[in-house]
Amino acid sequence: MTETEPLMLFDADRPLVRAAGVHAPRRLSFSQLSAFTQCPGRWLTSRLLDVPPDWQSPLVLGSLAHGALEAAVHESPQVNAPDWRVEVERGVERIRARIRERGWGDDPLPQGVTRPDGSVVTDTDWMDAAAGRLDGFELDMALGRPLTPAATERHTEGVIDGIPVSGEVDYLDRSGDVVDWKTGRVPSRPSGRRAHADQLRVYRMLLGDEGVRVASAADVYVTAGGTRVEADLSHEALESTARWVGRTGRAIGRACEARVFDLTPSPLCPWCPLARVCPVARISGVRGRETAGCQPFAPSDPRFAVGRLSGTHDTGVSDGKEPRMTDTDELMALMSGGTPASKPKPEAKPADPWASEAGRAALDKWGVDEPEDKPEDKPDDKPKAEPKVKPKAGRWRPSDGRPYDAPVINGSLNVASYAVTHLELTAAHAWRYAAEHSCDPHETFLVWLKAQWAVAQSVWPELNPPVSGLAEGRPDPAGLLGWAQHTFVRDADRALRDLLDADSTSQPGAATGQTALDCVTDAARRAGQALQAARALLDA
């Protein structure tokens, strides 16, 4: 890569990214190993780019809460229920002292962070929010008895399966009990609990090499009433974790040497800083799209580009554990009450999970028609079919782009666009309303769209585009998509539904048929008036 090339170059054909100027860490922490296992591309981002925190950042609040717990345990462990707001302030000073001592690190209270409304987040705001996470937690919840501290934030390092590793043990009791404070939710999936247990096993191995006896190790979730989740410290579990550390650490070394990293899309993509620039990011759902839209790096950022990488690449990344199940595998396991079958080799054609009796029952339950047989799956004893007629105008091939992209791109329908999402959710609301009020769902859907357009037109006539055929109940698809992509259309729908929900005459059983549809129209009139009042304040 030359100096004129982008910092990160995404492969146009494969889920890979190439980077310049990245070096493998001298020692790896558990968090680095875990991040690389989840997505090497996201791990790369943390090495190359400064990602500014946003308000309510779990990393910032978690760090402040850890500082408060350290201060409480270190300075006054006999106080079982301390004033957590005071302890947060003490924790900030402890963190700052540690930064001064080692000569590097970011201040625990980020500056210049703003809320969505534009107001600046103060130091007091950060500390109040962190104290809120500790509200109700008492120290004896960690072990079920008063603590006898031996160390807090104890640095430890060593070599595991040939990989230099370091860590910071949150709390070590004189009894040999290790505690890792957690400020998030207790993981609902076994994979999440297993990953946290891996972290404790890493601490157990590092401390053991330093001659420190560890009797037990557990995650303690301070935001969940002090819930304690024990880690398996058996010989077999420790060996499994050691193999994972070795394989992942060597994979990091190979990737850094080649400067090429895999991209692993998952439901976590919306929370990745690369959500808006990664071509394989998996963004779905309203919350996911809103979260992705707040990520700091824009597609126009010159540090990122999409091209083609020469040669082949295989990082050989493995976490040393059983293969991860896909959503379909998990669904089939739930339906059959058993364990998903082992995955076929990559070269083999995977079996259709919906071909089983349980799969067909699931499709029928959810009202999904089975796809027709593909031509190559049919016996070859019939005459060849006539050439297929090209789809008529107005039909698009589906594609999964980004929410901010146009709804239709080069003849493909971007099913991830805001427009498609809005139309799908509107249809769902219309179907529910129709069922509750004995209306025709298709007619209700059209009435709802007309109401949304009328609200938008009454507030933002300069921006609200006309939709040909909507008034007659036959809206032009391209015009409908272009209109539904606008943010003010979604705002109009929210206002419409809020006022409709508050109207006693539109409640289930109060109105039916045409009367119920008239309630939607009346709610649209009132929603328009309400939003006009908001605009009047802005225009004053």
Coordinates of C-alpha atoms in Angstrom, one line a residue:
M1 CA 0.0 0.0 0.0
T2 CA 1.3 3.4 -0.9
E3 CA 0.8 6.6 1.1
T4 CA -1.8 7.7 -1.4
E5 CA -3.9 4.6 -0.9
P6 CA -6.7 4.4 1.7
L7 CA -6.0 3.2 5.2
M8 CA -8.5 0.3 4.7
L9 CA -9.3 -1.3 1.4
F10 CA -12.3 -3.6 1.3
D11 CA -12.4 -6.4 -1.2
A12 CA -15.2 -6.1 -3.6
D13 CA -15.6 -9.8 -4.1
R14 CA -14.7 -11.4 -0.7
P15 CA -15.3 -10.5 2.9
L16 CA -11.8 -9.2 3.4
V17 CA -10.1 -5.9 4.2
R18 CA -6.5 -4.9 3.6
A19 CA -4.8 -2.4 5.9
A20 CA -1.5 -0.4 6.0
G21 CA 0.6 0.2 9.0
V22 CA -0.8 -2.4 11.4
H23 CA 1.4 -4.3 13.7
A24 CA 0.7 -7.2 16.0
P25 CA 0.6 -6.2 19.7
R26 CA 3.6 -7.3 21.8
R27 CA 1.2 -8.8 24.3
L28 CA -2.5 -9.6 23.8
S29 CA -5.3 -9.0 26.2
F30 CA -8.3 -11.2 26.5
S31 CA -10.5 -8.4 25.0
Q32 CA -8.2 -8.2 22.0
L33 CA -8.4 -12.0 21.5
S34 CA -12.2 -12.0 21.9
A35 CA -12.6 -9.0 19.5
F36 CA -10.5 -10.7 16.8
T37 CA -12.6 -13.9 17.1
Q38 CA -15.8 -11.9 16.6
C39 CA -14.6 -10.0 13.6
P40 CA -10.9 -9.4 12.6
G41 CA -12.0 -6.3 10.7
R42 CA -13.5 -4.7 13.8
W43 CA -10.4 -5.6 15.7
L44 CA -8.3 -3.9 13.0
T45 CA -10.4 -0.7 13.4
S46 CA -9.5 -0.5 17.1
R47 CA -5.8 -0.7 16.2
L48 CA -5.8 1.8 13.4
L49 CA -8.4 4.4 14.2
D50 CA -9.5 6.5 17.2
V51 CA -13.2 5.9 17.7
P52 CA -14.8 8.8 19.6
P53 CA -17.2 7.7 22.4
D54 CA -20.8 8.6 22.3
W55 CA -23.1 9.5 25.2
Q56 CA -23.9 6.5 27.4
S57 CA -20.9 4.6 25.9
P58 CA -20.8 1.2 27.7
L59 CA -17.0 1.3 27.6
V60 CA -16.9 4.7 29.4
L61 CA -19.5 3.9 31.9
G62 CA -18.1 0.5 32.5
S63 CA -14.6 1.9 33.2
L64 CA -16.1 4.5 35.6
A65 CA -18.0 1.8 37.4
H66 CA -14.9 -0.4 37.7
G67 CA -13.0 2.6 39.1
A68 CA -15.8 3.1 41.7
L69 CA -15.7 -0.6 42.7
E70 CA -11.9 -0.5 43.0
A71 CA -12.1 2.6 45.2
A72 CA -14.8 1.1 47.4
V73 CA -13.0 -2.3 47.9
H74 CA -9.6 -0.8 48.3
E75 CA -10.4 2.1 50.6
S76 CA -13.4 1.0 52.7
P77 CA -14.3 -2.7 52.1
Q78 CA -16.0 -2.8 55.5
V79 CA -18.7 -0.4 54.1
N80 CA -21.1 -2.9 52.4
A81 CA -23.4 -0.3 50.8
P82 CA -21.3 2.8 50.0
D83 CA -22.4 6.0 48.4
W84 CA -21.7 5.0 44.8
R85 CA -21.7 8.6 43.5
V86 CA -18.8 9.4 46.0
E87 CA -17.0 6.2 45.0
V88 CA -17.2 7.1 41.3
E89 CA -15.4 10.4 42.0
R90 CA -12.8 8.5 44.0
G91 CA -12.5 6.0 41.2
V92 CA -11.8 8.8 38.6
E93 CA -8.9 10.0 40.7
R94 CA -7.5 6.5 41.0
I95 CA -7.7 6.0 37.3
R96 CA -6.0 9.3 36.6
A97 CA -3.2 8.5 39.1
R98 CA -2.6 5.2 37.3
I99 CA -2.4 7.1 33.9
R100 CA 0.1 9.5 35.3
E101 CA 2.2 6.7 36.7
R102 CA 2.5 4.7 33.5
G103 CA 2.6 7.8 31.2
W104 CA -0.2 6.9 28.8
G105 CA -4.0 6.5 28.6
D106 CA -7.2 8.5 28.0
D107 CA -8.9 10.5 30.7
P108 CA -11.8 8.5 32.1
L109 CA -14.2 11.5 31.5
P110 CA -14.4 12.1 27.8
Q111 CA -14.7 15.7 26.7
G112 CA -16.7 17.2 23.8
V113 CA -19.3 14.4 23.7
T114 CA -22.9 15.6 22.8
R115 CA -26.3 14.1 23.2
P116 CA -28.6 13.5 20.2
D117 CA -30.2 16.9 21.0
G118 CA -26.9 18.7 20.7
S119 CA -26.3 19.4 24.4
V120 CA -22.8 18.8 25.8
V121 CA -22.2 16.0 28.2
T122 CA -20.5 17.2 31.4
D123 CA -18.3 15.4 33.9
T124 CA -21.2 15.3 36.3
D125 CA -23.4 13.7 33.7
W126 CA -20.9 10.9 33.2
M127 CA -20.4 10.2 36.9
D128 CA -24.1 10.3 37.6
A129 CA -24.8 7.8 34.9
A130 CA -22.0 5.5 36.1
A131 CA -23.3 5.7 39.7
G132 CA -26.7 4.7 38.4
R133 CA -25.3 1.4 37.2
L134 CA -24.2 0.6 40.7
D135 CA -27.4 1.6 42.4
G136 CA -28.6 -1.1 44.7
F137 CA -25.4 -3.2 44.5
E138 CA -23.8 -4.2 47.8
L139 CA -20.2 -5.6 48.1
D140 CA -21.1 -8.8 49.9
M141 CA -23.2 -9.8 46.9
A142 CA -19.9 -10.7 45.2
L143 CA -19.0 -13.7 47.4
G144 CA -22.1 -14.0 49.6
R145 CA -20.1 -12.8 52.6
P146 CA -17.9 -9.7 53.5
L147 CA -14.9 -9.2 51.3
T148 CA -11.3 -9.7 52.4
P149 CA -9.4 -8.0 49.6
A150 CA -5.9 -9.2 48.6
A151 CA -5.7 -7.1 45.4
T152 CA -7.7 -4.9 43.1
E153 CA -6.9 -4.2 39.4
R154 CA -4.0 -6.6 39.7
H155 CA -1.9 -6.6 36.6
T156 CA -0.7 -10.1 35.5
E157 CA 1.0 -11.4 32.4
G158 CA 2.5 -14.6 31.0
V159 CA 2.6 -16.9 28.1
I160 CA -0.3 -19.2 27.1
D161 CA 0.3 -21.8 24.4
G162 CA 3.1 -19.7 23.1
I163 CA 1.2 -16.4 23.0
P164 CA 2.3 -13.5 25.3
V165 CA -0.9 -12.5 27.2
S166 CA -1.6 -9.8 29.9
G167 CA -4.6 -8.9 31.9
E168 CA -6.1 -6.9 34.8
V169 CA -7.8 -8.9 37.5
D170 CA -10.6 -6.8 38.9
Y171 CA -10.7 -8.3 42.4
L172 CA -8.7 -11.0 44.2
D173 CA -9.9 -12.1 47.6
R174 CA -7.6 -13.6 50.3
S175 CA -9.6 -16.8 50.1
G176 CA -8.4 -17.2 46.5
D177 CA -11.7 -16.2 44.9
V178 CA -11.4 -14.1 41.7
V179 CA -14.1 -11.7 40.7
D180 CA -14.6 -9.9 37.4
W181 CA -17.0 -7.0 37.6
K182 CA -19.6 -6.8 34.8
T183 CA -21.8 -3.8 34.2
G184 CA -23.8 -5.2 31.4
R185 CA -26.6 -7.8 31.2
V186 CA -26.1 -11.5 32.0
P187 CA -25.6 -13.2 28.6
S188 CA -28.7 -15.1 27.5
R189 CA -26.8 -17.2 25.0
P190 CA -24.3 -20.0 26.1
S191 CA -21.7 -18.6 23.7
G192 CA -21.7 -15.3 25.6
R193 CA -21.4 -17.0 29.0
R194 CA -18.7 -19.2 27.6
A195 CA -16.6 -16.3 26.4
H196 CA -16.8 -14.6 29.8
A197 CA -15.7 -17.9 31.4
D198 CA -12.7 -18.0 29.0
Q199 CA -11.6 -14.6 30.4
L200 CA -11.6 -15.9 33.9
R201 CA -9.7 -19.1 32.9
V202 CA -7.1 -16.8 31.3
Y203 CA -6.7 -15.0 34.6
R204 CA -6.5 -18.4 36.4
M205 CA -3.7 -19.5 34.2
L206 CA -1.7 -16.2 34.4
L207 CA -2.1 -16.0 38.2
G208 CA -1.2 -19.7 38.6
D209 CA 2.0 -19.1 36.7
E210 CA 2.9 -16.4 39.2
G211 CA 2.3 -18.7 42.1
V212 CA -1.1 -17.2 43.1
R213 CA -3.7 -19.8 44.2
V214 CA -7.1 -19.4 42.6
A215 CA -9.9 -21.3 44.4
S216 CA -12.8 -20.0 42.3
A217 CA -13.5 -17.4 39.6
A218 CA -16.8 -15.8 38.8
D219 CA -18.4 -12.9 36.9
V220 CA -20.5 -10.7 39.2
Y221 CA -23.1 -8.6 37.3
V222 CA -23.5 -5.4 39.4
T223 CA -26.4 -4.1 37.3
A224 CA -28.3 -7.4 37.8
G225 CA -28.6 -7.5 41.6
G226 CA -25.1 -9.0 42.0
T227 CA -25.8 -12.1 39.9
R228 CA -22.8 -14.4 40.2
V229 CA -21.8 -16.7 37.3
E230 CA -19.1 -19.3 38.1
A231 CA -16.5 -20.3 35.6
D232 CA -15.5 -23.9 35.1
L233 CA -11.8 -24.2 36.1
S234 CA -11.4 -27.9 35.4
H235 CA -8.3 -29.2 33.7
E236 CA -10.3 -29.9 30.4
A237 CA -11.8 -26.4 30.4
L238 CA -8.4 -24.7 31.0
E239 CA -6.8 -26.7 28.2
S240 CA -9.6 -25.8 25.8
T241 CA -9.2 -22.1 26.6
A242 CA -5.4 -22.3 26.2
R243 CA -5.8 -23.9 22.7
W244 CA -8.2 -21.1 21.8
V245 CA -5.7 -18.4 23.0
G246 CA -2.9 -20.1 20.9
R247 CA -4.9 -20.4 17.7
T248 CA -6.4 -16.9 17.9
G249 CA -3.1 -15.3 18.8
R250 CA -1.3 -17.0 15.9
A251 CA -4.1 -16.0 13.6
I252 CA -3.6 -12.4 14.6
G253 CA 0.1 -12.7 13.9
R254 CA -0.6 -14.1 10.4
A255 CA -3.2 -11.5 9.6
C256 CA -0.9 -8.6 10.7
E257 CA 2.0 -10.0 8.7
A258 CA -0.2 -10.3 5.6
R259 CA -2.0 -7.1 6.4
V260 CA -5.3 -8.8 5.3
F261 CA -8.2 -9.4 7.7
D262 CA -11.4 -11.3 7.4
L263 CA -14.8 -9.6 7.8
T264 CA -17.3 -11.5 9.8
P265 CA -20.8 -10.0 9.6
S266 CA -23.1 -10.7 12.5
P267 CA -26.1 -9.1 14.4
L268 CA -23.4 -7.0 16.2
C269 CA -22.6 -5.1 13.0
P270 CA -24.8 -2.0 13.8
W271 CA -22.6 -1.4 16.9
C272 CA -19.4 -1.5 14.9
P273 CA -17.7 1.8 14.0
L274 CA -17.4 0.4 10.4
A275 CA -21.2 -0.1 10.0
R276 CA -21.6 2.6 7.4
V277 CA -18.5 1.7 5.3
C278 CA -18.1 -2.1 5.5
P279 CA -19.7 -3.6 2.3
V280 CA -20.7 -6.8 4.1
A281 CA -22.1 -5.2 7.3
R282 CA -25.3 -7.0 8.4
I283 CA -27.7 -4.2 9.3
S284 CA -31.4 -5.1 9.9
G285 CA -34.3 -4.0 12.0
V286 CA -35.3 -0.5 12.9
R287 CA -33.0 -0.3 16.0
G288 CA -30.1 -1.7 14.1
R289 CA -30.4 0.8 11.3
E290 CA -30.7 3.7 13.8
T291 CA -27.7 2.5 15.7
A292 CA -25.7 2.1 12.5
G293 CA -26.6 5.6 11.4
C294 CA -24.9 7.0 14.5
Q295 CA -21.5 5.3 13.8
P296 CA -18.7 7.8 13.2
F297 CA -17.2 6.8 9.8
A298 CA -19.1 7.9 6.7
P299 CA -18.9 6.1 3.3
S300 CA -17.3 9.2 1.8
D301 CA -14.4 9.1 4.3
P302 CA -11.2 8.9 2.1
R303 CA -9.6 6.5 4.5
F304 CA -11.9 3.7 3.3
A305 CA -12.3 2.3 -0.2
V306 CA -13.7 -0.8 -2.0
G307 CA -11.5 -2.5 -4.6
R308 CA -10.1 -5.9 -5.4
L309 CA -7.2 -7.6 -3.6
S310 CA -4.8 -9.6 -5.6
G311 CA -4.0 -13.2 -4.6
T312 CA -5.8 -15.4 -2.1
H313 CA -6.1 -15.2 1.6
D314 CA -6.8 -17.6 4.4
T315 CA -6.2 -16.6 7.9
G316 CA -7.1 -20.0 9.3
V317 CA -8.9 -18.4 12.2
S318 CA -10.4 -20.8 14.7
D319 CA -11.5 -20.2 18.3
G320 CA -10.8 -23.8 19.2
K321 CA -14.4 -24.5 20.2
E322 CA -17.3 -26.2 18.6
P323 CA -18.6 -24.6 15.3
R324 CA -21.0 -21.7 15.7
M325 CA -24.6 -22.4 14.8
T326 CA -26.3 -20.4 12.2
D327 CA -29.8 -19.0 12.8
T328 CA -31.3 -21.8 10.7
D329 CA -29.4 -24.5 12.6
E330 CA -30.7 -23.1 15.9
L331 CA -34.2 -22.9 14.6
M332 CA -34.1 -26.5 13.4
A333 CA -32.7 -27.7 16.7
L334 CA -35.6 -25.9 18.6
M335 CA -38.2 -27.5 16.3
S336 CA -36.8 -31.0 16.6
G337 CA -35.9 -30.8 20.2
G338 CA -32.3 -32.0 19.5
T339 CA -28.9 -30.8 18.6
P340 CA -28.2 -29.5 15.0
A341 CA -26.5 -32.0 12.8
S342 CA -22.8 -31.4 12.1
K343 CA -22.1 -29.1 9.2
P344 CA -21.1 -30.7 5.8
K345 CA -17.8 -30.0 4.3
P346 CA -17.6 -26.7 2.4
E347 CA -17.3 -28.6 -0.9
A348 CA -20.5 -30.5 -0.3
K349 CA -23.9 -29.0 -1.2
P350 CA -25.6 -28.2 2.1
A351 CA -28.9 -30.0 2.8
D352 CA -32.1 -27.9 2.7
P353 CA -33.1 -27.4 6.4
W354 CA -36.7 -26.8 5.3
A355 CA -37.0 -30.1 3.5
S356 CA -37.6 -32.1 6.7
E357 CA -41.0 -32.7 8.1
A358 CA -40.3 -30.3 11.0
G359 CA -39.1 -27.6 8.5
R360 CA -42.2 -27.9 6.3
A361 CA -44.4 -27.7 9.5
A362 CA -42.6 -24.5 10.5
L363 CA -43.1 -23.0 7.0
D364 CA -46.8 -23.8 7.1
K365 CA -47.1 -22.4 10.6
W366 CA -45.8 -19.0 9.5
G367 CA -47.7 -18.9 6.3
V368 CA -44.6 -19.2 4.0
D369 CA -45.1 -21.0 0.7
E370 CA -42.5 -23.6 -0.2
P371 CA -40.4 -22.5 -3.2
E372 CA -40.9 -24.3 -6.4
D373 CA -38.3 -27.0 -7.4
K374 CA -35.3 -25.6 -9.2
P375 CA -35.0 -26.8 -12.8
E376 CA -31.9 -28.8 -12.0
D377 CA -33.7 -30.7 -9.3
K378 CA -36.4 -32.0 -11.6
P379 CA -36.2 -35.3 -13.4
D380 CA -34.7 -34.8 -16.9
D381 CA -37.5 -36.7 -18.6
K382 CA -39.6 -33.8 -19.6
P383 CA -39.2 -31.5 -22.6
K384 CA -37.3 -28.3 -21.9
A385 CA -39.4 -25.4 -20.9
E386 CA -39.8 -22.4 -23.1
P387 CA -37.5 -19.5 -22.4
K388 CA -38.7 -17.4 -19.5
V389 CA -40.4 -14.2 -20.3
K390 CA -38.6 -11.2 -18.8
P391 CA -40.3 -9.6 -15.8
K392 CA -42.6 -6.8 -16.6
A393 CA -41.5 -3.3 -15.9
G394 CA -41.8 -2.3 -12.2
R395 CA -40.4 -5.6 -10.9
W396 CA -37.0 -5.5 -9.2
R397 CA -34.4 -8.0 -8.1
P398 CA -34.1 -7.8 -4.3
S399 CA -30.7 -6.8 -2.8
D400 CA -29.5 -6.1 0.7
G401 CA -27.8 -2.7 0.7
R402 CA -27.6 0.0 3.3
P403 CA -30.5 2.0 4.9
Y404 CA -29.2 5.3 3.6
D405 CA -28.9 4.1 -0.1
A406 CA -31.6 4.7 -2.6
P407 CA -34.5 2.2 -2.5
V408 CA -33.8 1.2 -6.1
I409 CA -30.3 0.9 -7.4
N410 CA -29.5 -0.3 -10.9
G411 CA -32.7 -2.2 -11.2
S412 CA -32.4 -3.8 -7.8
L413 CA -34.7 -3.2 -4.8
N414 CA -32.7 -2.3 -1.7
V415 CA -34.8 -4.2 0.9
A416 CA -32.7 -2.6 3.7
S417 CA -33.6 0.9 2.7
Y418 CA -35.6 3.1 5.0
A419 CA -38.4 3.2 2.4
V420 CA -38.9 -0.5 2.3
T421 CA -38.7 -0.8 6.1
H422 CA -41.3 2.0 6.5
L423 CA -43.7 0.4 4.1
E424 CA -43.4 -3.0 5.7
L425 CA -44.0 -1.6 9.2
T426 CA -46.9 0.5 7.9
A427 CA -48.5 -2.6 6.4
A428 CA -48.1 -4.5 9.7
H429 CA -49.8 -1.6 11.6
A430 CA -52.6 -1.5 9.0
W431 CA -53.2 -5.3 9.3
R432 CA -53.4 -5.1 13.0
Y433 CA -55.8 -2.1 12.9
A434 CA -57.9 -3.9 10.3
A435 CA -58.2 -7.0 12.5
E436 CA -59.2 -5.0 15.5
H437 CA -61.8 -2.9 13.7
S438 CA -63.2 -5.4 11.1
C439 CA -61.8 -3.5 8.1
D440 CA -60.3 -4.8 4.9
P441 CA -56.6 -4.8 5.5
H442 CA -55.6 -3.7 1.9
E443 CA -58.0 -0.8 2.1
T444 CA -56.7 0.1 5.6
F445 CA -53.1 0.0 4.3
L446 CA -53.9 2.5 1.5
V447 CA -55.9 4.8 3.9
W448 CA -52.9 4.7 6.2
L449 CA -50.5 5.7 3.4
K450 CA -52.7 8.5 2.3
A451 CA -53.0 9.8 5.9
Q452 CA -49.2 9.8 6.2
W453 CA -48.8 11.7 2.9
A454 CA -51.4 14.2 4.0
V455 CA -49.6 14.8 7.4
A456 CA -46.3 15.3 5.6
Q457 CA -47.9 17.6 3.0
S458 CA -49.5 19.8 5.7
V459 CA -46.1 20.4 7.4
W460 CA -43.4 20.2 4.8
P461 CA -45.1 20.9 1.4
E462 CA -41.8 22.2 0.0
L463 CA -40.1 18.8 0.5
N464 CA -43.0 16.3 0.3
P465 CA -43.0 14.8 -3.2
P466 CA -46.2 13.8 -5.0
V467 CA -47.0 10.1 -5.3
S468 CA -48.7 9.4 -8.6
G469 CA -51.8 7.2 -8.3
L470 CA -51.9 7.2 -4.5
A471 CA -55.2 9.1 -4.3
E472 CA -56.8 6.5 -6.6
G473 CA -55.4 3.6 -4.6
R474 CA -52.8 2.6 -7.2
P475 CA -49.6 4.4 -6.2
D476 CA -46.7 4.3 -8.6
P477 CA -44.1 2.0 -6.9
A478 CA -41.1 4.1 -7.8
G479 CA -42.8 7.3 -6.5
L480 CA -44.0 5.5 -3.4
L481 CA -40.5 4.3 -2.5
G482 CA -38.9 7.7 -3.2
W483 CA -41.5 9.4 -0.9
A484 CA -41.2 6.7 1.9
Q485 CA -37.4 7.2 2.1
H486 CA -37.8 10.6 3.7
T487 CA -37.4 10.9 7.4
F488 CA -40.4 13.3 7.8
V489 CA -42.6 10.5 6.5
R490 CA -41.7 8.3 9.4
D491 CA -42.2 11.2 11.8
A492 CA -45.7 11.8 10.3
D493 CA -46.5 8.1 10.9
R494 CA -45.4 8.3 14.5
A495 CA -47.5 11.3 15.2
L496 CA -50.4 9.7 13.4
R497 CA -50.2 6.5 15.6
D498 CA -49.7 8.4 18.8
L499 CA -52.9 10.5 18.3
L500 CA -54.8 7.4 17.1
D501 CA -53.8 5.4 20.2
A502 CA -55.0 8.2 22.4
D503 CA -58.4 8.5 20.7
S504 CA -61.1 6.6 22.5
T505 CA -63.3 6.4 19.4
S506 CA -60.6 4.5 17.5
Q507 CA -60.1 1.8 20.2
P508 CA -60.9 -1.8 19.3
G509 CA -64.7 -2.4 19.5
A510 CA -65.5 1.3 19.5
A511 CA -65.6 1.7 15.7
T512 CA -65.7 -0.7 12.8
G513 CA -65.6 -0.6 9.0
Q514 CA -65.7 2.8 7.4
T515 CA -66.1 4.5 10.7
A516 CA -62.8 3.1 11.9
L517 CA -61.1 4.2 8.7
D518 CA -62.5 7.7 9.2
C519 CA -60.8 7.7 12.6
V520 CA -57.5 7.3 10.8
T521 CA -58.3 10.3 8.5
D522 CA -59.3 12.4 11.5
A523 CA -56.1 11.5 13.4
A524 CA -54.1 12.6 10.3
R525 CA -55.8 16.0 10.4
R526 CA -54.9 16.4 14.1
A527 CA -51.4 15.1 13.6
G528 CA -50.9 17.7 10.8
Q529 CA -52.0 20.4 13.1
A530 CA -49.7 19.3 15.9
L531 CA -46.6 19.1 13.6
Q532 CA -47.6 22.5 12.0
A533 CA -47.4 23.9 15.5
A534 CA -43.9 22.5 15.9
R535 CA -42.8 24.0 12.6
A536 CA -44.3 27.4 13.6
L537 CA -42.0 27.5 16.5
L538 CA -39.0 26.9 14.2
D539 CA -40.2 29.4 11.6
A540 CA -40.9 32.2 14.2

